Amino acid sequence: MQTIIILDHGSQYTQLIARKVRELHVYCEIHPFNKVPELSSEVIGVILSGSPCSVRDADAPKPDLSFKGKLPVLGVCYGAQYMVNAFGGNVVASKIREYGRANLSYVDRECKLMKDVPLNSQVWMSHGDTIETMPEGYKVICSTESVKNAGYKIEGEETYAIQFHPEVYHSKDGLTILKNFVVGVCGARQDWTEESYIETTIANLREQLQEDKVVLGLSGGVDSSVAAMLLHKAIGNRLNCIFVDNGLLRKDEFENVLNSYKGMGLNVIGVDAKDIFYKALEGLTDPEKKRKAIGKTFIDVFDSEAGKLTDVKWLAQGTIYPDVIESCSVKGPSVTIKSHHNVGGLPDYMKLKLVEPLRSLFKDEVRRVGKALGLKDELLKRHPFPGPGLAIRILGDITAEKVKILQEVDDIFISNLKSEGLYDKVWQAGAVLLPIQSVGVMGDERTYERVVALRAVESVDGMTADWSHLPYEFLAKVSNEIINKVKGVNRVCYDISSKPPATIEWE
Ligand code: XMP
């Protein structure tokens, strides 16, 4: 398969380059700058990413560019400055920080990289350094008013570089430039599509798994469902799925999702483990302790169910690309805010080999593959839901009674989002049961009951989020319905915090 390699120097935009290249139906992989993989004949070009570092820093990333001159290369921002600095040119601190929008005042019409890029095209600059003088044989291919060497080509090589970021939205012709590189310069066939992915993955899975049996834990989410469908197509009934009811799912979710999986022909064992989970959570109030207890209980339940199956050799997981990309920590390891992906990962003694059919896909690509496999929108368009479920939306300790109340509240909120056509506009929504009671009045009576908070956010990947500006009339209707229908709740709040500084979940 034709592949573009992206060498990561720690830029926040590296994944965006990968997504843009893939939008062009060209497969690409991200690797840390200091772990250049073996470049097989399938590698048709290399992109050097930006970086938060300056090439002038003593500890700046220094990639080994021995492929330069043999393979097409595109340097972006730091990548562009590195190839100047390393080969005899001069990179200096810019007098004015070059940050934000700029327009191209010169474009080399003859250059393959700049094909169809008009004069004045808006580009996005984001660097504190600038290229002052270029090594011999480097030819300017574009400039802005204040940056003469905005882009260059090395003569006699298919090596190109630009100091602006073609991958970000504000570079209006950025996708054209990336296309010019991957298609025009590298000769990509643009044949990496959902259909071709499905076909090759199924063939690879058959080859890898032979006649073996596989077990997979379904969660109701997109990733595990798409992984299951791919495996089902590859090995049919030799795939055994386990779907655990941990008592922390949404209202009626276990039954609904189990039925839709069965409707797709999957071989699924549904396990009612509600009481085991409630027992494990008894008295726990600390969010991290709750997460750990749920993770451990899941493993115990899964292990005991999988143990009933005979001759299983493989464990399938719905791991996706962002979980796999080795992060390039030029600025030190990041701090764990919450131990997110704690559910999953089985003890060594199970001795199962791992198979991960979605390892190379981004989330939106998983959705597209799911659609091509015929997965229903109901499953594909579901909001993300955390592994520990309602346990991290019930602040404090968990009881079956609290779960029941929150399920009712959440169901009213979500059903209304759906019926009012707002569900697909919101990235994630849910309700939170607060550990306090408040005074209210119903009829002539004073009440002292529970408070719930509604949370709905807009986001792209959950890393940052803004609260959804849902219409007041909608919130009024939902609040009314909750207080009228859910016994024990007399107050509804709407969370208007963005992330950062808040997080999406309250715990
Ligand atoms: P936060 O609360 O960190 O959430 O802003 C970001 C996204 O991650 C989900 N989330 C979790 N997912 N296990 C999960 O599988 C967890 O422990 C967990 N905590 C948060 C959250 O729902 C949101 O989509």
Coordinates of C-alpha atoms and ligand atoms in Angstrom, one line a residue:
M1 CA 0.0 0.0 0.0
Q2 CA 1.4 3.4 -1.0
T3 CA 2.3 5.2 2.2
I4 CA 3.4 8.7 3.2
I5 CA 5.5 8.9 6.4
I6 CA 5.0 12.0 8.6
L7 CA 7.9 12.6 11.0
D8 CA 6.7 14.2 14.1
H9 CA 8.7 16.9 15.8
G10 CA 6.1 17.5 18.5
S11 CA 3.8 20.0 16.7
Q12 CA 0.2 20.3 17.9
Y13 CA -0.8 20.1 14.2
T14 CA 1.0 16.8 13.3
Q15 CA -2.2 14.7 13.5
L16 CA -4.0 17.3 11.4
I17 CA -1.4 16.8 8.6
A18 CA -2.2 13.1 8.7
R19 CA -5.9 13.6 8.6
K20 CA -5.6 16.0 5.6
V21 CA -3.4 13.5 3.7
R22 CA -6.0 10.8 4.4
E23 CA -8.8 13.0 3.2
L24 CA -7.0 12.8 -0.1
H25 CA -7.4 9.0 0.0
V26 CA -3.7 8.5 0.6
Y27 CA -2.6 6.3 3.5
C28 CA -0.1 7.9 5.9
E29 CA 1.6 7.1 9.2
I30 CA 3.0 9.3 12.0
H31 CA 6.4 8.4 13.5
P32 CA 8.5 10.2 16.1
F33 CA 11.4 12.1 14.4
N34 CA 14.0 9.9 16.2
K35 CA 12.4 6.6 15.2
V36 CA 12.3 6.7 11.4
P37 CA 10.9 3.4 10.3
E38 CA 12.5 1.3 7.6
L39 CA 11.4 2.9 4.4
S40 CA 10.1 0.1 2.2
S41 CA 9.3 0.5 -1.5
E42 CA 5.7 1.3 -0.5
V43 CA 6.8 4.6 1.1
I44 CA 6.3 7.3 -1.6
G45 CA 7.2 10.4 0.4
V46 CA 8.0 12.0 3.7
I47 CA 6.5 15.0 5.4
L48 CA 8.5 16.7 8.2
S49 CA 6.1 18.3 10.8
G50 CA 6.4 21.5 12.7
S51 CA 7.6 21.7 16.3
P52 CA 7.3 23.8 19.4
C53 CA 11.1 24.0 19.4
S54 CA 13.5 26.4 17.6
V55 CA 16.2 24.8 15.4
R56 CA 18.6 27.0 17.4
D57 CA 17.8 25.2 20.7
A58 CA 20.5 22.9 21.8
D59 CA 18.0 20.1 22.5
A60 CA 15.9 20.7 19.4
P61 CA 14.7 17.5 17.5
K62 CA 17.4 16.5 14.9
P63 CA 15.9 13.9 12.5
D64 CA 18.2 11.8 10.4
L65 CA 17.4 12.8 6.8
S66 CA 19.3 10.1 5.0
F67 CA 16.3 9.6 2.7
K68 CA 16.4 13.2 1.5
G69 CA 17.2 13.3 -2.2
K70 CA 16.1 9.7 -2.7
L71 CA 12.5 10.2 -1.8
P72 CA 10.2 13.3 -2.1
V73 CA 10.2 15.4 1.1
L74 CA 8.0 18.2 2.2
G75 CA 9.2 20.2 5.2
V76 CA 6.5 22.2 7.1
C77 CA 7.5 25.1 9.4
Y78 CA 10.1 23.6 11.7
G79 CA 10.7 21.0 9.0
A80 CA 11.5 23.8 6.5
Q81 CA 13.8 25.6 8.9
Y82 CA 15.6 22.4 9.9
M83 CA 16.6 21.6 6.3
V84 CA 18.0 25.1 6.0
N85 CA 19.8 25.1 9.3
A86 CA 21.3 21.6 8.8
F87 CA 22.7 22.3 5.3
G88 CA 24.4 25.7 5.7
G89 CA 21.7 28.3 5.7
N90 CA 20.7 30.6 8.4
V91 CA 17.7 30.6 10.7
V92 CA 17.3 33.5 13.0
A93 CA 14.8 34.7 15.6
S94 CA 12.2 36.7 13.7
K95 CA 12.1 40.4 14.7
I96 CA 8.3 40.3 14.7
R97 CA 6.8 37.0 15.7
E98 CA 5.3 35.6 12.5
Y99 CA 2.0 34.4 13.7
G100 CA -1.4 34.4 12.1
R101 CA -2.8 35.1 8.6
A102 CA -0.5 36.3 5.8
N103 CA -1.0 36.4 2.0
L104 CA 1.3 35.1 -0.7
S105 CA 2.8 38.0 -2.6
Y106 CA 4.9 35.8 -4.9
V107 CA 4.2 32.3 -6.2
D108 CA 6.5 30.4 -8.5
R109 CA 4.1 29.4 -11.3
E110 CA 6.6 26.7 -12.6
C111 CA 6.7 24.8 -9.3
K112 CA 4.8 21.6 -8.9
L113 CA 4.0 22.2 -5.3
M114 CA 2.4 25.6 -6.0
K115 CA 0.1 24.4 -8.9
D116 CA -3.3 26.1 -8.7
V117 CA -2.3 28.2 -5.7
P118 CA -3.3 31.8 -6.6
L119 CA -1.4 34.9 -5.8
N120 CA -2.7 36.5 -2.5
S121 CA -3.7 33.1 -1.2
Q122 CA -4.1 33.3 2.6
V123 CA -1.6 31.2 4.6
W124 CA -1.2 30.6 8.3
M125 CA 2.1 31.3 9.9
S126 CA 3.1 30.2 13.4
H127 CA 6.7 30.6 14.2
G128 CA 9.2 32.7 16.2
D129 CA 12.1 31.9 13.9
T130 CA 12.5 32.7 10.2
I131 CA 14.8 31.6 7.4
E132 CA 17.3 34.5 6.7
T133 CA 19.6 33.0 4.2
M134 CA 19.2 29.7 2.3
P135 CA 21.9 27.2 1.3
E136 CA 23.1 27.0 -2.3
G137 CA 20.6 25.3 -4.6
Y138 CA 17.6 26.3 -2.6
K139 CA 15.1 28.2 -4.8
V140 CA 12.3 30.4 -3.4
I141 CA 8.9 29.2 -4.5
C142 CA 6.7 31.6 -2.5
S143 CA 6.9 34.7 -0.4
T144 CA 4.7 36.9 1.7
E145 CA 5.1 40.7 2.3
S146 CA 7.3 40.1 5.4
V147 CA 8.7 36.6 4.7
K148 CA 10.7 36.3 1.5
N149 CA 11.7 32.7 2.0
A150 CA 8.2 31.4 2.8
G151 CA 8.7 28.3 0.7
Y152 CA 11.6 26.7 -1.3
K153 CA 12.5 23.8 -3.5
I154 CA 16.0 22.2 -3.5
E155 CA 17.2 22.0 -7.0
G156 CA 17.9 18.5 -8.4
E157 CA 15.8 16.9 -5.6
E158 CA 12.1 16.4 -5.0
T159 CA 12.5 18.3 -1.8
Y160 CA 10.1 21.1 -1.0
A161 CA 9.4 23.1 2.1
I162 CA 7.0 25.8 3.4
Q163 CA 7.3 27.9 6.6
F164 CA 3.5 28.2 6.9
H165 CA 1.0 25.4 7.9
P166 CA -0.9 24.0 4.9
E167 CA -2.8 21.6 7.2
V168 CA -4.7 24.3 9.2
Y169 CA -8.1 25.6 8.0
H170 CA -6.8 29.2 7.7
S171 CA -4.4 28.3 4.9
K172 CA -7.0 28.5 2.2
D173 CA -5.1 26.5 -0.4
G174 CA -3.4 24.2 2.1
L175 CA -5.2 21.1 0.9
T176 CA -4.2 22.0 -2.7
I177 CA -0.5 22.2 -1.6
L178 CA -0.7 18.9 0.2
K179 CA -2.4 17.3 -2.8
N180 CA 0.3 18.8 -5.1
F181 CA 2.9 17.1 -2.9
V182 CA 1.3 13.7 -2.4
V183 CA -0.2 13.3 -5.9
G184 CA 1.8 15.6 -8.1
V185 CA 5.2 15.0 -6.6
C186 CA 5.0 11.6 -4.9
G187 CA 2.6 10.0 -7.4
A188 CA -0.1 8.8 -5.0
R189 CA -2.9 6.9 -6.7
Q190 CA -5.5 8.1 -4.1
D191 CA -7.0 4.6 -3.9
W192 CA -7.1 4.4 -0.1
T193 CA -10.9 4.3 0.5
E194 CA -13.3 2.8 3.0
E195 CA -14.0 0.0 0.6
S196 CA -10.3 -0.7 0.0
Y197 CA -9.6 -0.6 3.7
I198 CA -12.4 -3.1 4.4
E199 CA -11.2 -5.4 1.7
T200 CA -7.5 -5.4 2.8
T201 CA -8.3 -5.6 6.5
I202 CA -10.6 -8.6 6.0
A203 CA -7.9 -10.4 3.9
N204 CA -5.3 -9.6 6.5
L205 CA -7.5 -10.7 9.4
R206 CA -8.1 -14.1 7.6
E207 CA -4.4 -14.5 7.1
Q208 CA -3.5 -13.5 10.7
L209 CA -6.3 -15.5 12.4
Q210 CA -6.4 -18.6 10.2
E211 CA -8.9 -21.0 11.8
D212 CA -8.6 -19.5 15.3
K213 CA -11.4 -18.3 17.6
V214 CA -11.5 -14.7 18.8
V215 CA -13.2 -13.1 21.7
L216 CA -14.2 -9.4 21.8
G217 CA -15.7 -7.1 24.4
L218 CA -18.5 -5.0 23.0
S219 CA -19.3 -1.7 24.7
G220 CA -22.1 -0.4 22.5
G221 CA -19.8 2.3 21.2
V222 CA -18.7 2.8 17.6
D223 CA -15.2 1.4 17.8
S224 CA -16.0 -2.0 19.3
S225 CA -19.0 -2.3 17.0
V226 CA -17.0 -1.6 13.8
A227 CA -14.2 -3.9 15.0
A228 CA -16.7 -6.6 15.6
M229 CA -18.3 -6.2 12.1
L230 CA -14.9 -6.4 10.4
L231 CA -14.0 -9.5 12.3
H232 CA -17.4 -11.0 11.7
K233 CA -16.9 -10.5 7.9
A234 CA -13.5 -12.1 8.1
I235 CA -14.1 -15.1 10.4
G236 CA -17.9 -15.4 10.8
N237 CA -19.0 -17.3 13.9
R238 CA -15.5 -17.9 15.1
L239 CA -15.9 -14.4 16.6
N240 CA -17.5 -14.5 20.1
C241 CA -18.6 -11.2 21.5
I242 CA -19.2 -10.4 25.2
F243 CA -21.4 -7.5 26.2
V244 CA -21.4 -6.8 29.9
D245 CA -24.2 -5.0 31.7
N246 CA -22.3 -3.2 34.4
G247 CA -25.5 -1.5 35.7
L248 CA -24.0 1.9 34.8
L249 CA -25.4 2.1 31.2
R250 CA -28.1 4.4 30.0
K251 CA -31.8 3.4 30.4
D252 CA -32.7 0.3 28.4
E253 CA -29.4 0.5 26.7
F254 CA -28.3 -3.1 27.4
E255 CA -31.4 -4.6 25.8
N256 CA -31.5 -2.3 22.9
V257 CA -27.9 -2.6 21.9
L258 CA -27.8 -6.3 22.5
N259 CA -30.8 -6.7 20.1
S260 CA -29.2 -4.5 17.5
Y261 CA -26.0 -6.6 17.6
K262 CA -27.9 -9.8 17.3
G263 CA -29.8 -8.2 14.4
M264 CA -26.5 -7.7 12.6
G265 CA -25.8 -11.5 12.9
L266 CA -23.1 -11.2 15.6
N267 CA -22.6 -14.0 18.0
V268 CA -23.1 -12.1 21.3
I269 CA -23.2 -13.3 24.9
G270 CA -25.0 -10.7 27.1
V271 CA -23.9 -10.8 30.7
D272 CA -26.0 -9.3 33.5
A273 CA -23.3 -8.3 36.0
K274 CA -25.1 -5.3 37.6
D275 CA -25.0 -6.6 41.2
I276 CA -21.3 -7.6 41.0
F277 CA -20.5 -4.0 39.9
Y278 CA -22.7 -2.4 42.6
K279 CA -21.1 -4.6 45.2
A280 CA -17.6 -3.6 44.0
L281 CA -18.6 0.1 44.1
E282 CA -20.2 0.0 47.5
G283 CA -19.1 3.0 49.7
L284 CA -16.6 4.3 47.1
T285 CA -16.7 8.0 46.6
D286 CA -13.3 8.9 45.1
P287 CA -13.6 9.1 41.2
E288 CA -10.3 7.4 40.6
K289 CA -11.1 4.6 43.0
K290 CA -14.5 4.1 41.3
R291 CA -12.8 3.9 37.9
K292 CA -10.3 1.4 39.2
A293 CA -13.0 -0.8 40.8
I294 CA -15.0 -0.8 37.6
G295 CA -11.9 -1.6 35.5
K296 CA -11.0 -4.5 37.7
T297 CA -14.6 -5.9 37.9
F298 CA -14.9 -5.7 34.2
I299 CA -11.8 -7.8 33.8
D300 CA -13.0 -10.4 36.3
V301 CA -16.4 -10.7 34.6
F302 CA -15.0 -10.7 31.1
D303 CA -12.4 -13.3 32.2
S304 CA -14.9 -15.6 33.7
E305 CA -17.2 -15.4 30.6
A306 CA -14.3 -15.8 28.2
G307 CA -13.1 -18.8 30.2
K308 CA -16.3 -20.6 29.4
L309 CA -15.5 -20.5 25.7
T310 CA -13.2 -23.2 24.4
D311 CA -10.1 -22.8 22.3
V312 CA -10.1 -19.0 22.1
K313 CA -6.6 -17.8 21.0
W314 CA -7.2 -14.1 20.4
L315 CA -8.6 -11.0 22.1
A316 CA -9.9 -8.4 19.8
Q317 CA -9.9 -4.7 20.8
G318 CA -11.3 -1.6 19.2
T319 CA -8.1 0.4 19.7
I320 CA -7.8 3.4 17.3
Y321 CA -5.0 5.4 15.9
P322 CA -4.8 8.3 18.4
D323 CA -4.3 5.6 21.1
V324 CA -1.4 4.1 19.2
I325 CA 0.5 7.1 17.9
E326 CA 3.7 7.2 19.9
S327 CA 3.7 10.7 21.3
C328 CA 6.7 12.7 20.7
S329 CA 7.4 14.4 24.0
V330 CA 9.8 17.2 23.2
K331 CA 8.3 19.1 26.1
G332 CA 8.3 16.3 28.7
P333 CA 5.5 13.8 29.4
S334 CA 2.1 15.2 29.9
V335 CA 0.3 14.9 33.2
T336 CA -2.5 12.4 33.7
I337 CA -5.6 14.4 34.6
K338 CA -8.0 11.4 34.7
S339 CA -7.1 7.7 34.1
H340 CA -9.4 7.5 31.1
H341 CA -8.9 4.3 29.1
N342 CA -8.8 2.1 32.1
V343 CA -11.4 -0.3 31.0
G344 CA -9.9 -3.1 28.8
G345 CA -6.5 -4.6 29.0
L346 CA -6.6 -8.1 30.3
P347 CA -4.3 -9.8 32.8
D348 CA -1.3 -11.7 31.4
Y349 CA -2.5 -15.1 32.6
M350 CA -5.3 -15.1 30.0
K351 CA -2.5 -15.6 27.4
L352 CA -4.5 -14.3 24.5
K353 CA -2.9 -12.7 21.5
L354 CA -4.1 -9.2 20.6
V355 CA -5.9 -8.4 17.3
E356 CA -6.7 -4.7 16.7
P357 CA -8.4 -4.2 13.3
L358 CA -8.8 -0.4 13.7
R359 CA -5.3 0.4 14.9
S360 CA -4.6 2.6 12.0
L361 CA -7.8 4.7 11.8
F362 CA -8.9 8.0 13.2
K363 CA -12.3 8.2 14.8
D364 CA -14.1 9.8 11.8
E365 CA -12.5 7.1 9.6
V366 CA -13.9 4.4 11.9
R367 CA -17.4 5.9 11.4
R368 CA -17.0 6.0 7.6
V369 CA -15.8 2.4 7.6
G370 CA -18.8 1.5 9.8
K371 CA -21.1 3.2 7.4
A372 CA -19.6 1.3 4.5
L373 CA -20.1 -1.9 6.5
G374 CA -23.8 -1.1 6.8
L375 CA -23.8 -0.2 10.5
K376 CA -27.0 1.7 11.5
D377 CA -26.8 5.4 12.2
E378 CA -28.2 4.7 15.6
L379 CA -24.9 3.0 16.5
L380 CA -22.6 5.2 14.3
K381 CA -23.9 8.6 15.5
R382 CA -24.0 7.8 19.2
H383 CA -22.4 10.3 21.4
P384 CA -19.2 9.2 23.2
F385 CA -20.0 7.5 26.5
P386 CA -17.3 6.9 29.1
G387 CA -16.3 3.4 30.0
P388 CA -17.2 3.8 33.7
G389 CA -20.6 5.0 32.5
L390 CA -23.0 6.7 35.0
A391 CA -20.6 6.0 37.9
I392 CA -18.7 9.1 37.1
R393 CA -21.9 11.1 36.6
I394 CA -23.2 10.2 40.1
L395 CA -21.0 12.3 42.3
G396 CA -20.2 10.4 45.5
D397 CA -21.1 6.8 46.2
I398 CA -23.2 4.6 43.8
T399 CA -26.4 2.9 44.6
A400 CA -28.9 1.1 42.4
E401 CA -31.5 3.7 43.4
K402 CA -29.3 6.6 42.3
V403 CA -28.5 4.9 39.0
K404 CA -32.3 4.5 38.4
I405 CA -32.9 8.2 39.0
L406 CA -30.1 9.3 36.8
Q407 CA -31.1 6.9 34.0
E408 CA -34.6 8.5 34.0
V409 CA -33.2 12.1 33.9
D410 CA -30.7 11.2 31.2
D411 CA -33.3 9.5 29.1
I412 CA -35.6 12.6 29.1
F413 CA -32.7 14.8 28.2
I414 CA -31.4 12.6 25.4
S415 CA -34.9 11.8 24.0
N416 CA -35.7 15.5 23.8
L417 CA -32.4 16.2 22.1
K418 CA -33.3 13.6 19.5
S419 CA -36.9 14.7 19.0
E420 CA -36.0 18.3 18.7
G421 CA -33.3 17.5 16.1
L422 CA -30.5 18.7 18.4
Y423 CA -28.8 15.4 19.1
D424 CA -26.5 15.4 16.0
K425 CA -25.5 19.0 16.6
V426 CA -24.2 18.3 20.1
W427 CA -20.9 16.3 20.5
Q428 CA -21.8 14.7 23.8
A429 CA -24.6 15.2 26.3
G430 CA -25.7 13.6 29.6
A431 CA -26.9 14.3 33.1
V432 CA -25.1 14.4 36.4
L433 CA -26.6 13.6 39.8
L434 CA -25.3 15.9 42.4
P435 CA -24.6 14.8 46.0
I436 CA -26.7 17.5 47.5
Q437 CA -30.4 18.2 48.2
S438 CA -32.3 21.4 47.8
V439 CA -35.5 22.9 49.1
G440 CA -38.5 23.1 46.8
V441 CA -42.2 23.4 46.9
M442 CA -44.7 21.1 45.3
G443 CA -48.4 21.9 45.8
D444 CA -48.5 23.2 49.4
E445 CA -45.7 21.0 50.5
R446 CA -42.0 21.8 51.2
T447 CA -39.7 19.3 49.5
Y448 CA -36.1 18.5 50.1
E449 CA -34.9 16.5 47.1
R450 CA -32.1 15.9 44.7
V451 CA -30.4 18.3 42.2
V452 CA -29.3 17.2 38.7
A453 CA -27.1 19.1 36.2
L454 CA -27.4 18.7 32.5
R455 CA -24.3 18.9 30.4
A456 CA -24.0 19.2 26.6
V457 CA -20.9 20.2 24.8
E458 CA -19.6 21.0 21.3
S459 CA -16.2 19.5 20.6
V460 CA -14.1 17.8 17.9
D461 CA -12.1 15.3 19.9
G462 CA -13.0 15.8 23.5
M463 CA -9.7 17.5 24.3
T464 CA -11.2 20.9 24.4
A465 CA -15.0 21.7 24.5
D466 CA -17.4 24.5 24.7
W467 CA -20.8 24.2 26.4
S468 CA -23.6 23.9 23.8
H469 CA -25.8 27.0 23.6
L470 CA -29.1 25.0 23.6
P471 CA -32.2 27.1 23.2
Y472 CA -33.8 28.4 26.4
E473 CA -37.2 27.0 25.4
F474 CA -35.7 23.6 24.9
L475 CA -34.0 23.7 28.4
A476 CA -37.3 24.9 29.9
K477 CA -39.2 21.9 28.4
V478 CA -36.6 19.4 29.5
S479 CA -36.4 20.8 33.0
N480 CA -40.1 20.7 33.4
E481 CA -40.4 17.2 32.2
I482 CA -37.6 16.0 34.5
I483 CA -39.1 17.6 37.6
N484 CA -42.6 16.4 36.8
K485 CA -41.7 12.9 35.9
V486 CA -38.7 11.9 38.0
K487 CA -39.5 11.3 41.6
G488 CA -36.9 12.6 44.0
V489 CA -35.6 15.4 41.8
N490 CA -36.7 19.0 42.4
R491 CA -34.1 21.1 40.7
V492 CA -32.3 21.1 37.3
C493 CA -29.2 23.1 36.5
Y494 CA -27.4 23.6 33.1
D495 CA -23.6 23.4 33.1
I496 CA -22.1 26.4 31.3
S497 CA -18.4 25.7 31.7
S498 CA -16.1 25.1 28.9
K499 CA -13.0 22.8 28.8
P500 CA -10.5 23.9 29.8
P501 CA -10.7 24.9 32.6
A502 CA -13.6 22.5 33.4
T503 CA -13.7 19.0 32.0
I504 CA -16.6 17.3 30.2
E505 CA -17.4 14.8 32.9
W506 CA -17.8 16.1 36.5
E507 CA -15.6 13.4 38.0
Ligands
XMP1 P1 -13.1 14.8 30.3 O1 -14.1 14.6 31.4 O2 -11.7 14.4 30.6 O3 -13.6 13.8 29.2 O4 -13.2 16.2 29.7 C1 -13.2 13.7 27.8 C2 -13.9 12.6 27.2 O5 -13.5 11.3 27.8 C3 -14.6 10.7 28.3 N1 -14.1 10.1 29.6 C4 -13.9 8.8 29.7 N2 -13.9 7.7 28.9 N3 -13.2 6.3 30.6 C5 -13.6 6.5 29.3 O6 -13.6 5.5 28.6 C6 -13.1 7.3 31.5 O7 -12.8 7.0 32.7 C7 -13.5 8.6 31.1 N4 -13.5 9.8 31.7 C8 -13.9 10.7 30.7 C9 -15.7 11.7 28.5 O8 -17.0 11.1 28.4 C10 -15.4 12.6 27.3 O9 -15.9 12.1 26.1

